[in-house]
PDB file of C-alpha atoms in Angstrom:
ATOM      1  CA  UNK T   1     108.785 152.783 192.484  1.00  0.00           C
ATOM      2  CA  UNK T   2     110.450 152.013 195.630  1.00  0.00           C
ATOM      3  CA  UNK T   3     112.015 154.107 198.068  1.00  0.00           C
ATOM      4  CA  UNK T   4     114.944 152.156 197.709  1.00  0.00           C
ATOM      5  CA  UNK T   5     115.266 152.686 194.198  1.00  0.00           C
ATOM      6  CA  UNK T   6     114.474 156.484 194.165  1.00  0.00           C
ATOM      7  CA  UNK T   7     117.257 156.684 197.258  1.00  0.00           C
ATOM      8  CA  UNK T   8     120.200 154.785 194.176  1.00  0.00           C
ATOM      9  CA  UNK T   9     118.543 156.533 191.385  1.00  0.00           C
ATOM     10  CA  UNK T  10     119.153 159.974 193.393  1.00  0.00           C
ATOM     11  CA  UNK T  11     122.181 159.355 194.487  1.00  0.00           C
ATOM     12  CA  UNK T  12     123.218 158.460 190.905  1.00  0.00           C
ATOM     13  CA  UNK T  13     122.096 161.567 189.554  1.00  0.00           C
ATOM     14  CA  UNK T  14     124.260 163.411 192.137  1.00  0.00           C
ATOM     15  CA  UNK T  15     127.296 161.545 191.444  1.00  0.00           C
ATOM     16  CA  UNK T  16     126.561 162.255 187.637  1.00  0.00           C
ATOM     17  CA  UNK T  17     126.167 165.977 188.200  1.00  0.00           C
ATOM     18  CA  UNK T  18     128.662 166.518 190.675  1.00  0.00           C
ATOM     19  CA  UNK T  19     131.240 165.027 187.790  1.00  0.00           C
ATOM     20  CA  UNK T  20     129.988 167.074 185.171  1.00  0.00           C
ATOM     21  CA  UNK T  21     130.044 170.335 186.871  1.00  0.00           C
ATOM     22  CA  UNK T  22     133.520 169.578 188.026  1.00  0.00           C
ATOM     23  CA  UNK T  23     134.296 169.190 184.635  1.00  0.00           C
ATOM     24  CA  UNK T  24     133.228 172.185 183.312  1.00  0.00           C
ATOM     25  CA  UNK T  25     134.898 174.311 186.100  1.00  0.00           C
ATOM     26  CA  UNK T  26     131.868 175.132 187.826  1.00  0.00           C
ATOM     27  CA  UNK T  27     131.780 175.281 191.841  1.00  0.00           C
ATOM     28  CA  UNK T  28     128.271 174.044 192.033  1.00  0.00           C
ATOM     29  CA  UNK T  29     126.265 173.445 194.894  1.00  0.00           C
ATOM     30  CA  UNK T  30     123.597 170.280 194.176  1.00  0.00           C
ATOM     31  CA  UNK T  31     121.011 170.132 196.675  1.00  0.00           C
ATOM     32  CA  UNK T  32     117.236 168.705 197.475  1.00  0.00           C
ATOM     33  CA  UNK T  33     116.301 171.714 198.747  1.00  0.00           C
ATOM     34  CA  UNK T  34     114.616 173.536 196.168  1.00  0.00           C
ATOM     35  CA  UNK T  35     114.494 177.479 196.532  1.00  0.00           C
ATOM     36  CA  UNK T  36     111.958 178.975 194.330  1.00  0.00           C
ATOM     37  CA  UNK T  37     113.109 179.576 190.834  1.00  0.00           C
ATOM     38  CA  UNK T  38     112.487 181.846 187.369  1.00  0.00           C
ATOM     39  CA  UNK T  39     113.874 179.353 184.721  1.00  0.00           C
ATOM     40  CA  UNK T  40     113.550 180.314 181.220  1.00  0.00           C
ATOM     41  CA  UNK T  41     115.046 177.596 179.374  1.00  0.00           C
ATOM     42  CA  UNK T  42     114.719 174.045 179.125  1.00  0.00           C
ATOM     43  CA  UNK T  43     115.625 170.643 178.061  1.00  0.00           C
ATOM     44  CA  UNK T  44     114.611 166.873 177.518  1.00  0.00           C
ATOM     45  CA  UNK T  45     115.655 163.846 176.766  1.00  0.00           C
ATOM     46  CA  UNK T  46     113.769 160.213 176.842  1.00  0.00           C
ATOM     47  CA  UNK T  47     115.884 156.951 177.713  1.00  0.00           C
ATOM     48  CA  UNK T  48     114.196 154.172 178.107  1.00  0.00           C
ATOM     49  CA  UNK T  49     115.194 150.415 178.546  1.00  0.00           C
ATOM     50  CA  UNK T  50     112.270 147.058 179.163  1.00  0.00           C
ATOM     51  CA  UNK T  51     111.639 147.768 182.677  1.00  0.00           C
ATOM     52  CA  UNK T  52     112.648 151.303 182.978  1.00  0.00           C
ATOM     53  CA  UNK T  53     111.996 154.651 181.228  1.00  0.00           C
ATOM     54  CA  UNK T  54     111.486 157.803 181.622  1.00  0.00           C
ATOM     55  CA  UNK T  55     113.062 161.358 180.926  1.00  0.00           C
ATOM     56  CA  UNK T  56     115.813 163.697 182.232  1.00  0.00           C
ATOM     57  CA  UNK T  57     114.457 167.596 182.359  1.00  0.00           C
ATOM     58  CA  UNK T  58     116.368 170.200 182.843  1.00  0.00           C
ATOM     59  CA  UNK T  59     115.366 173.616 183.435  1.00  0.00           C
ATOM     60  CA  UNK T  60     117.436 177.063 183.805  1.00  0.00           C
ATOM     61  CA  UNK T  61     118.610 180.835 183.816  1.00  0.00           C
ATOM     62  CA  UNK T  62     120.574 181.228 180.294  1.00  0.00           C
ATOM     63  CA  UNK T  63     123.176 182.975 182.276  1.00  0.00           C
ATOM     64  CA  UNK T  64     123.914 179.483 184.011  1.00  0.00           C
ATOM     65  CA  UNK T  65     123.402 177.728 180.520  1.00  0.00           C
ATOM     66  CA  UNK T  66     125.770 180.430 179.329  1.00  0.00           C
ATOM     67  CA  UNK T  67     128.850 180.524 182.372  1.00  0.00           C
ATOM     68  CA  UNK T  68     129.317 176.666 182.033  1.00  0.00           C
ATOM     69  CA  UNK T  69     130.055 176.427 178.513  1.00  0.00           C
ATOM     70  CA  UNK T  70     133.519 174.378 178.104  1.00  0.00           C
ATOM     71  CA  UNK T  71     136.004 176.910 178.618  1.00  0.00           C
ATOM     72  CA  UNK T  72     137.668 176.936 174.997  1.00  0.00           C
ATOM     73  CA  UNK T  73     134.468 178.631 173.233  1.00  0.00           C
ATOM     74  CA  UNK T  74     133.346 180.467 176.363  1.00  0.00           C
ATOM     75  CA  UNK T  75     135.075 183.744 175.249  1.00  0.00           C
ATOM     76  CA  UNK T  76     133.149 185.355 172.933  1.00  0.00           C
ATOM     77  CA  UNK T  77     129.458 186.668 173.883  1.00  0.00           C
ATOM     78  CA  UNK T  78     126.873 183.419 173.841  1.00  0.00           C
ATOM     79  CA  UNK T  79     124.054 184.383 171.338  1.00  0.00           C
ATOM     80  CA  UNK T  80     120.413 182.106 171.977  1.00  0.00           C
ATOM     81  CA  UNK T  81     121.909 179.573 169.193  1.00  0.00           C
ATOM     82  CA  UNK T  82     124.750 178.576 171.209  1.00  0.00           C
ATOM     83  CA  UNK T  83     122.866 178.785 175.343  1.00  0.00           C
ATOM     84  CA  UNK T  84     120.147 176.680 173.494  1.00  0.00           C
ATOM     85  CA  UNK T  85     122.683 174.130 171.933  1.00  0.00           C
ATOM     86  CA  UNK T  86     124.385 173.732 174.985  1.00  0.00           C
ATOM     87  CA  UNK T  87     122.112 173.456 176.991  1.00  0.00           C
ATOM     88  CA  UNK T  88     121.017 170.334 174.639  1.00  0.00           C
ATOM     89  CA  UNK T  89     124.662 168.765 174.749  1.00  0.00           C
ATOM     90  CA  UNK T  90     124.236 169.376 178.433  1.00  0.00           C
ATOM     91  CA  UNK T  91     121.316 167.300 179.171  1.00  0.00           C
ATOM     92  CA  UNK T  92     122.876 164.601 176.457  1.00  0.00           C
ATOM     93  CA  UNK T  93     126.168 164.549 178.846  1.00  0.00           C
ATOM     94  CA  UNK T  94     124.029 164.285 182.124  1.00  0.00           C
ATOM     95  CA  UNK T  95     122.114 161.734 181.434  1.00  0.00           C
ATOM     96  CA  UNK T  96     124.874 159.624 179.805  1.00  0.00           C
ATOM     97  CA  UNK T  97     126.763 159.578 182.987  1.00  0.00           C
ATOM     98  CA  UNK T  98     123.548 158.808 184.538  1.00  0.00           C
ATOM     99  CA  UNK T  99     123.494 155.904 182.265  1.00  0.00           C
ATOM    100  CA  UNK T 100     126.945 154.739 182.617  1.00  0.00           C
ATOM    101  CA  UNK T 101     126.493 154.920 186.491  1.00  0.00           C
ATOM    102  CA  UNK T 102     123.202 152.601 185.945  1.00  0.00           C
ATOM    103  CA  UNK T 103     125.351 150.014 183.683  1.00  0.00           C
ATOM    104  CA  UNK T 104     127.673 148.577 187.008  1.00  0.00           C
ATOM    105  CA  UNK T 105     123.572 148.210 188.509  1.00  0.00           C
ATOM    106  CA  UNK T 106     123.037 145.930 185.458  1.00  0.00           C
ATOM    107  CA  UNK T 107     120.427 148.400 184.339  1.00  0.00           C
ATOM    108  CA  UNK T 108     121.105 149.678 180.404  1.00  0.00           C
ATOM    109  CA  UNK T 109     118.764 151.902 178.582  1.00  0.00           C
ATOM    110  CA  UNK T 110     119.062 154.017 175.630  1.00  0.00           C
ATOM    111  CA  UNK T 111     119.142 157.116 174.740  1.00  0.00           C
ATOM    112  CA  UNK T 112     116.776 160.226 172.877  1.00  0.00           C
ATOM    113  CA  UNK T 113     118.110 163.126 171.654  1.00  0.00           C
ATOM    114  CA  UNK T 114     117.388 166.862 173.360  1.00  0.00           C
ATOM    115  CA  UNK T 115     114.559 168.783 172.687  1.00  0.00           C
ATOM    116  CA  UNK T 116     115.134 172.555 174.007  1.00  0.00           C
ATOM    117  CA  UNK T 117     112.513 175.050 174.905  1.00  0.00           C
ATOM    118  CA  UNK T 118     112.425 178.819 175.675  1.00  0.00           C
ATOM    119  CA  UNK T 119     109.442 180.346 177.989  1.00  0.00           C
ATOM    120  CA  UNK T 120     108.759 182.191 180.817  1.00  0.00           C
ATOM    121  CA  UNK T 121     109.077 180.928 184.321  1.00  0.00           C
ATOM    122  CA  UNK T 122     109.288 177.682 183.203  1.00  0.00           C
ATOM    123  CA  UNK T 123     108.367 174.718 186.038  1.00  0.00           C
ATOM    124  CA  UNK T 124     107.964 170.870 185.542  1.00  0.00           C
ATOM    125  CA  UNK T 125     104.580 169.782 186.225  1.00  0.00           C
ATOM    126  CA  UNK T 126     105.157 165.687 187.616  1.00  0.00           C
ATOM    127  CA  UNK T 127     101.538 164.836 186.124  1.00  0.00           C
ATOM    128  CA  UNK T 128      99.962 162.257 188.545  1.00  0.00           C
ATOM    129  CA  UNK T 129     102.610 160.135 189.036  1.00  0.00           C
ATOM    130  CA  UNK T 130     105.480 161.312 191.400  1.00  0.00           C
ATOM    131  CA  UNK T 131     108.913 162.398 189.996  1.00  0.00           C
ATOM    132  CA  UNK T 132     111.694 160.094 191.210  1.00  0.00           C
ATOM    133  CA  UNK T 133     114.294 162.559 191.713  1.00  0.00           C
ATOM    134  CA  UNK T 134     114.705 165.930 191.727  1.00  0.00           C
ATOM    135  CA  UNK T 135     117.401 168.205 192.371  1.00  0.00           C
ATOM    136  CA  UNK T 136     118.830 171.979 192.246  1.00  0.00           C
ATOM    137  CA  UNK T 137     122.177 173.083 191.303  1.00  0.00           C
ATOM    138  CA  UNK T 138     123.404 176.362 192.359  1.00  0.00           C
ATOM    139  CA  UNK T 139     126.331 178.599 191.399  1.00  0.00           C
ATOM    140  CA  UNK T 140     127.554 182.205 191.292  1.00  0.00           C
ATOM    141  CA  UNK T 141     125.694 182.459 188.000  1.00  0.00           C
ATOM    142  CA  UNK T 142     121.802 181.161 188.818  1.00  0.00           C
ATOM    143  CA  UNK T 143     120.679 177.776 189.100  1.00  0.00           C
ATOM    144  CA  UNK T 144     119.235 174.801 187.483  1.00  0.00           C
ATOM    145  CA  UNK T 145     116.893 172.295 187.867  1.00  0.00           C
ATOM    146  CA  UNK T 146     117.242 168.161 187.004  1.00  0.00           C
ATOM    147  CA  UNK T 147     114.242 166.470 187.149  1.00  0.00           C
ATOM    148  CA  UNK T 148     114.249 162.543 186.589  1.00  0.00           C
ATOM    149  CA  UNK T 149     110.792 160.819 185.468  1.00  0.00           C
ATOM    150  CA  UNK T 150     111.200 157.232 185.974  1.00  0.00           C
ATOM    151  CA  UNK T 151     108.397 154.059 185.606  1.00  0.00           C
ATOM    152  CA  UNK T 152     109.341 151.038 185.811  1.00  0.00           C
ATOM    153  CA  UNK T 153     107.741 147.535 185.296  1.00  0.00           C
ATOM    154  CA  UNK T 154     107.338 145.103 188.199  1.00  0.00           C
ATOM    155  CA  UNK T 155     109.877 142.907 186.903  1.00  0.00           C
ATOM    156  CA  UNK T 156     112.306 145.552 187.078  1.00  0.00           C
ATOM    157  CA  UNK T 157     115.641 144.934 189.073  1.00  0.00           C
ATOM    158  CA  UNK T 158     118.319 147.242 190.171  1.00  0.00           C
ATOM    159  CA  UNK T 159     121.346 144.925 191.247  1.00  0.00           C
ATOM    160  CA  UNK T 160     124.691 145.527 193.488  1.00  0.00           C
ATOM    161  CA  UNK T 161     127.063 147.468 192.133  1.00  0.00           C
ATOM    162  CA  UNK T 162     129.111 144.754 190.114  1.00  0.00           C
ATOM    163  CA  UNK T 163     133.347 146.085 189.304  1.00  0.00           C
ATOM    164  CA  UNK T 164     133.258 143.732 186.716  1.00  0.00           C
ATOM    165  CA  UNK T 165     130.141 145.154 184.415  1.00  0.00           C
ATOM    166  CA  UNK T 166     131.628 149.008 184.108  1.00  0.00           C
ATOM    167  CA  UNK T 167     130.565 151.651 181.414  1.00  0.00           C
ATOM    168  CA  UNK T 168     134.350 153.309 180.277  1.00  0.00           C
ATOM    169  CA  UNK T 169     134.505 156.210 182.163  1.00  0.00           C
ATOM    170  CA  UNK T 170     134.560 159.601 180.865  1.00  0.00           C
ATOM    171  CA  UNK T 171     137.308 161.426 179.521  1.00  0.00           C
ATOM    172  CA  UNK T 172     138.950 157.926 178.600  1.00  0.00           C
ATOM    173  CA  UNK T 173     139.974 156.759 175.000  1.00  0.00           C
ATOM    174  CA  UNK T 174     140.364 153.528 173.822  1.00  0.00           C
ATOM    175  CA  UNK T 175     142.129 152.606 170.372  1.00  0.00           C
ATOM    176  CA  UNK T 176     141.482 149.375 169.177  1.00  0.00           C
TER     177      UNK T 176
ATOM    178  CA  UNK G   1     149.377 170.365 153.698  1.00  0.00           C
ATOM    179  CA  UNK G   2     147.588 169.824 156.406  1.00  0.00           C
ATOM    180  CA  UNK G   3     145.312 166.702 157.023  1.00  0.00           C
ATOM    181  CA  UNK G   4     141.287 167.089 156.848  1.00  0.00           C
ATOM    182  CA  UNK G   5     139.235 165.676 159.445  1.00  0.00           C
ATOM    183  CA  UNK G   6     135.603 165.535 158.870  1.00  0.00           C
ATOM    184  CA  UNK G   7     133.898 165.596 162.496  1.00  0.00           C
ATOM    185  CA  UNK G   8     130.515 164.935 162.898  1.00  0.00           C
ATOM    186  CA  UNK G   9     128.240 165.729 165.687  1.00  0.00           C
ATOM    187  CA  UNK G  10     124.615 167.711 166.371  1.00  0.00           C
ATOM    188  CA  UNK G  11     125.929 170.004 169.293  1.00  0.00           C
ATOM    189  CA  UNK G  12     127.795 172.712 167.505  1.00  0.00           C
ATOM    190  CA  UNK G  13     129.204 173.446 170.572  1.00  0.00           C
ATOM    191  CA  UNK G  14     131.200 170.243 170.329  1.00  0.00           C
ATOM    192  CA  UNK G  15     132.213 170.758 166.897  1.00  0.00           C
ATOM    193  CA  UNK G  16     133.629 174.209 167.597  1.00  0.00           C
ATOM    194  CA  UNK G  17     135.421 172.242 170.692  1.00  0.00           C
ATOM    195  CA  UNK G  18     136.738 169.982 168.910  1.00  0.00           C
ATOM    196  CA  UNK G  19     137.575 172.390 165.826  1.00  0.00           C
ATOM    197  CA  UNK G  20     139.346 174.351 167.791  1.00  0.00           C
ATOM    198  CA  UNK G  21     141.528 171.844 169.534  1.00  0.00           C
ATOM    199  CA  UNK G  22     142.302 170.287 165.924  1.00  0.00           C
ATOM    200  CA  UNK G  23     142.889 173.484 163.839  1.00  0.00           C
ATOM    201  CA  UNK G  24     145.540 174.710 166.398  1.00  0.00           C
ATOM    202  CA  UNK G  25     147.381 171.054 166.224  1.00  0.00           C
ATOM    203  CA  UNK G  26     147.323 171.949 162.391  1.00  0.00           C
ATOM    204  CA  UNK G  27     144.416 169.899 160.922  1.00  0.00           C
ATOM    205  CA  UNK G  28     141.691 171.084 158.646  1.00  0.00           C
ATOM    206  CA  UNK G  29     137.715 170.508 159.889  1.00  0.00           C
ATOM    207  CA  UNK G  30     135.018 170.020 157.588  1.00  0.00           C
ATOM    208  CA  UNK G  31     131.898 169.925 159.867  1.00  0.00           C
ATOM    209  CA  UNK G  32     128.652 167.718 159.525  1.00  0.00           C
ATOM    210  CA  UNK G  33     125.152 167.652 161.584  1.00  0.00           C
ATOM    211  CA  UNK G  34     124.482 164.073 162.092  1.00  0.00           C
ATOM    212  CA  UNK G  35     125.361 160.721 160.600  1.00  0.00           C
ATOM    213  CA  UNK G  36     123.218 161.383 157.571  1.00  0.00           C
ATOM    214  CA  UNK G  37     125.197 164.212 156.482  1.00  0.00           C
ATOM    215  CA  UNK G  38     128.030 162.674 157.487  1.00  0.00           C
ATOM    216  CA  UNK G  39     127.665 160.004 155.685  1.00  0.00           C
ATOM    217  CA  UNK G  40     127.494 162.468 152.505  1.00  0.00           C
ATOM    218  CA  UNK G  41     130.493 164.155 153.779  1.00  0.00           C
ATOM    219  CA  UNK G  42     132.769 161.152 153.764  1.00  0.00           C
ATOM    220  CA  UNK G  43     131.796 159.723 150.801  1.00  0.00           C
ATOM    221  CA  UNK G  44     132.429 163.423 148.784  1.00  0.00           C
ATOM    222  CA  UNK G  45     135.141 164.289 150.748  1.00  0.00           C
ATOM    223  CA  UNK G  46     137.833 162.259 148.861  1.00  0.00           C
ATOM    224  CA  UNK G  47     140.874 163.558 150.893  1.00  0.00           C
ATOM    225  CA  UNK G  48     139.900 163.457 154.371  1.00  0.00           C
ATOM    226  CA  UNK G  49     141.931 161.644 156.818  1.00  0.00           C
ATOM    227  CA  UNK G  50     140.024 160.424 159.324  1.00  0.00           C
ATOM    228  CA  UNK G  51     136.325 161.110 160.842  1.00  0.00           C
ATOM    229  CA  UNK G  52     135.117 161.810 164.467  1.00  0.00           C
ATOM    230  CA  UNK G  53     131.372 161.087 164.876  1.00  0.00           C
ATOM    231  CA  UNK G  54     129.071 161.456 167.857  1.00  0.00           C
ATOM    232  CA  UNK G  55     126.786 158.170 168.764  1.00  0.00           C
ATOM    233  CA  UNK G  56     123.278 159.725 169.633  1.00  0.00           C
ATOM    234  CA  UNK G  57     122.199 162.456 166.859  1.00  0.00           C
ATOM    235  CA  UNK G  58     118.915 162.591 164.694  1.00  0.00           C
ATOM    236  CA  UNK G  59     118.081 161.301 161.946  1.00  0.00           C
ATOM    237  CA  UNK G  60     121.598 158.500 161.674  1.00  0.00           C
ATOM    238  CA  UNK G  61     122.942 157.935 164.441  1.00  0.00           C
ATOM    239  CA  UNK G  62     126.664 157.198 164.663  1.00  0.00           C
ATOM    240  CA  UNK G  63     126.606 153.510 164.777  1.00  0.00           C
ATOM    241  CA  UNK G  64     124.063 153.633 161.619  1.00  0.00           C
ATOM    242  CA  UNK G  65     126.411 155.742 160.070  1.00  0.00           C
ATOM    243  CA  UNK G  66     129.726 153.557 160.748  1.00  0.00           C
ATOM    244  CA  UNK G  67     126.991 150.474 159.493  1.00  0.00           C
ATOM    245  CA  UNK G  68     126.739 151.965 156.360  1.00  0.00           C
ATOM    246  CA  UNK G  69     130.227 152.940 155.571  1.00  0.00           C
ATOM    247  CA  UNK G  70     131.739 149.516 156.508  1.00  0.00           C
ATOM    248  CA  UNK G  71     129.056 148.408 154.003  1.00  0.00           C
ATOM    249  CA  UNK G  72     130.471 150.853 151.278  1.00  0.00           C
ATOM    250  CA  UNK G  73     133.889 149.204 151.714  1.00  0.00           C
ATOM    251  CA  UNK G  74     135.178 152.658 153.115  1.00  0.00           C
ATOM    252  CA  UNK G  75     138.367 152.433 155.101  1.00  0.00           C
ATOM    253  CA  UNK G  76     138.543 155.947 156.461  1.00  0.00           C
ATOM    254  CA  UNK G  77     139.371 155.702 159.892  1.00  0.00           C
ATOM    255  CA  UNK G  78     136.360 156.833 162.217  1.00  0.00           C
ATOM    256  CA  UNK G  79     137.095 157.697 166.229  1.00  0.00           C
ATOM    257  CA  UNK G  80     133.764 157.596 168.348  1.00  0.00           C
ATOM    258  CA  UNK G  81     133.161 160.562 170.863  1.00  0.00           C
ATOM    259  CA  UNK G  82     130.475 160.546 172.580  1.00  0.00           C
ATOM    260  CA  UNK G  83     128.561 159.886 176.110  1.00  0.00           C
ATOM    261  CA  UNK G  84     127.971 156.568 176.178  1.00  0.00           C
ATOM    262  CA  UNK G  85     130.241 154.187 177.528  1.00  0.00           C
ATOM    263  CA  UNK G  86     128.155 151.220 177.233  1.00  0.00           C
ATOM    264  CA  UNK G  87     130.415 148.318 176.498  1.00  0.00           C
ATOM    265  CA  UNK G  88     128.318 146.820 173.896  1.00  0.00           C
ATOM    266  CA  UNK G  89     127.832 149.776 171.816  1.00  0.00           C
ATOM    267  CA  UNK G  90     131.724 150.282 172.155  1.00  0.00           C
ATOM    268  CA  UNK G  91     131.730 146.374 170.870  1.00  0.00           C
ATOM    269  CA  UNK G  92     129.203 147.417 168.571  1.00  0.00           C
ATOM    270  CA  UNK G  93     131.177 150.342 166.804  1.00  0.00           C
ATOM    271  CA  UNK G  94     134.753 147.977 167.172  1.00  0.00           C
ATOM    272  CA  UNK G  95     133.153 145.221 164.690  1.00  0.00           C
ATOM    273  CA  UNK G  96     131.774 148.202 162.456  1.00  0.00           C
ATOM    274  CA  UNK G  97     135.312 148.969 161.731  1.00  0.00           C
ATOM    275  CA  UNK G  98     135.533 151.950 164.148  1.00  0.00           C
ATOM    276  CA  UNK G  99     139.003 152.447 165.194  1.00  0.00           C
ATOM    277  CA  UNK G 100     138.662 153.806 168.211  1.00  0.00           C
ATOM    278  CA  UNK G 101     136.239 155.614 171.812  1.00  0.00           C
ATOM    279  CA  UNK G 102     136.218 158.425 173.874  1.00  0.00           C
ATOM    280  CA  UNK G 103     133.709 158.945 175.864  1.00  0.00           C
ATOM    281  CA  UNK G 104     132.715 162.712 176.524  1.00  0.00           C
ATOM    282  CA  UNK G 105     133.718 165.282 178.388  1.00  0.00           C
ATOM    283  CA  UNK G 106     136.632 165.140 176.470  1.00  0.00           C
ATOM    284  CA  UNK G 107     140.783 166.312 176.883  1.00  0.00           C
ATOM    285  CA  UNK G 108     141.573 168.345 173.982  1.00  0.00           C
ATOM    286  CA  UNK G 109     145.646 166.647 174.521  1.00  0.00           C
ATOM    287  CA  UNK G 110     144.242 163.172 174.203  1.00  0.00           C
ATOM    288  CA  UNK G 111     141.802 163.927 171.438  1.00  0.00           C
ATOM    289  CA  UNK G 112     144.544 165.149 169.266  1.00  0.00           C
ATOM    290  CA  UNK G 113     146.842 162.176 170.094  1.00  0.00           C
ATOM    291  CA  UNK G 114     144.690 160.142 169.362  1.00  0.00           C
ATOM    292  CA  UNK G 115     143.643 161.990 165.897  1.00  0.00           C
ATOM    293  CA  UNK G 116     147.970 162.672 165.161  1.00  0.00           C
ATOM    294  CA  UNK G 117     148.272 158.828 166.124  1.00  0.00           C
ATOM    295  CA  UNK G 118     144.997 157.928 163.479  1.00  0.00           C
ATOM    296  CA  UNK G 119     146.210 159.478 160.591  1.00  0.00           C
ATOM    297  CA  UNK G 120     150.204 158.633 160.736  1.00  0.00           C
ATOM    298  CA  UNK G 121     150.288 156.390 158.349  1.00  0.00           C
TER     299      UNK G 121
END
């Protein structure tokens, strides 16, 4: 993969973030600097497309999985049930924006559906091939990691941003 | 009596959300897991209103599930929420008989205008 294509893929998966966090009320810091971390917790999801597929990983404190729950069911105390289904429908959400971002590139894939894991220090291994992006978010209550896996064929084209082939943004309704 | 709204979606975070924002506009929620179930749901749940289903779940996903029910001749109003904003999916779910998208995060205001507006008649 170029380093073209890893430069738009990364910045897509900032933009994605950045909107999400915002959403949830979180005053999170994304960054490619990546300070050493103790996850325990983590997620995945597949999408894949023709030319392009890979996975979105996610990896966490609970206590970050836990402070950015939407704000109406954050009140009560989070038992493992709820940090590990959120932190499902948070890897869903993250990688749809990153999907609806792709769609104006003329790139569509689809979707998996989470798989979430507890451990110990949990790290992504990248395997042989590199990762194409990679980033940490911080906040007052720990951090987490997004890790994009991405292969795609030689035929595969990433275009110019076109205004006129848009996913509906987030948050919007349509009735028809 | 209040109207019942079956809502349908694997995070049960999101079906607390959006329990929550419909009990306190004065709706009743029956819950389901994923299209299969929800699928069961509608089809026993003589009364309900209206549905609210999720796209991407195991086992059925939502489109599958809003396949299926146009095929059964149902006519119970279903409003997509979900992540995906991918305009033919939205087309997808439109000629399925879906009657209407959000994508997620969602507004719990405009979630329950669009349910109050759903189930007037």
């Amino acid at each position: 993969m170029n380093e073209t294509l890893i430069a738009v893929l990364g910045s897509t998966l900032e933009a994605a973030a950045s909107g999400l966090f915002e959403h949830l009320g979180v005053n999170a810091l994304i960054t490619e600097q990546l300070d050493p971390v103790k996850h325990d917790i983590a997620c995945s999801v597949g999408f894949a497309s023709p030319t392009l597929r890979g996975s979105l990983t996610l990896t966490a404190e609970q206590n970050f999985v836990s402070a950015c729950r939407p704000l109406e069911v954050r009140s009560g105390e989070a038992d493992a049930a709820d940090i590990s289904d959120w932190m499902g429908e948070l890897g869903n959400q993250l990688l749809g924006r990153f999907k609806n971002r792709l769609i104006s590139h003329g790139v569509i894939v689809e979707l998996g559906t989470p798989a979430v894991l507890y451990g110990f220090q949990i790290q992504r291994h990248s395997g042989r091939l590199p990762l194409a992006c990679v980033r940490q978010v911080r906040s007052e209550s720990g951090t987490l990691m997004i890790y994009i896996d991405a292969h795609a064929t030689p035929d595969f084209q990433m275009l110019e941003p076109d205004s006129d082939n848009q996913a509906m943004p987030e948050g919007e309704l349509a009735l028809f | 009596m209040s109207k019942k709204v079956i809502v349908i979606d694997d995070s049960q975070t999101v079906r607390q959300q959006v329990g929550l924002a419909l009990t306190q506009a004065g709706f009743q929620v029956v819950e389901a897991v994923d299209g299969k179930e929800g699928l069961t749901t509608i089809q026993n749940t003589k009364d309900a209103a209206m549905a609210i289903c999720d796209v991407n779940m195991p086992r059925m996903n939502g489109l599958e599930m809003l396949e299926a029910l146009a095929q059964a001749g149902s006519k119970l109003p279903v409003l997509m929420l979900t992540t995906e904003g991918q305009p033919q999916l939205i087309e997808r779910a439109k000629k399925s008989g879906a009657k209407g998208w959000i994508v997620k995060p969602f507004k719990a205001e405009l979630l329950v205008a669009a349910v109050k507006k759903l189930t007037a008649a």
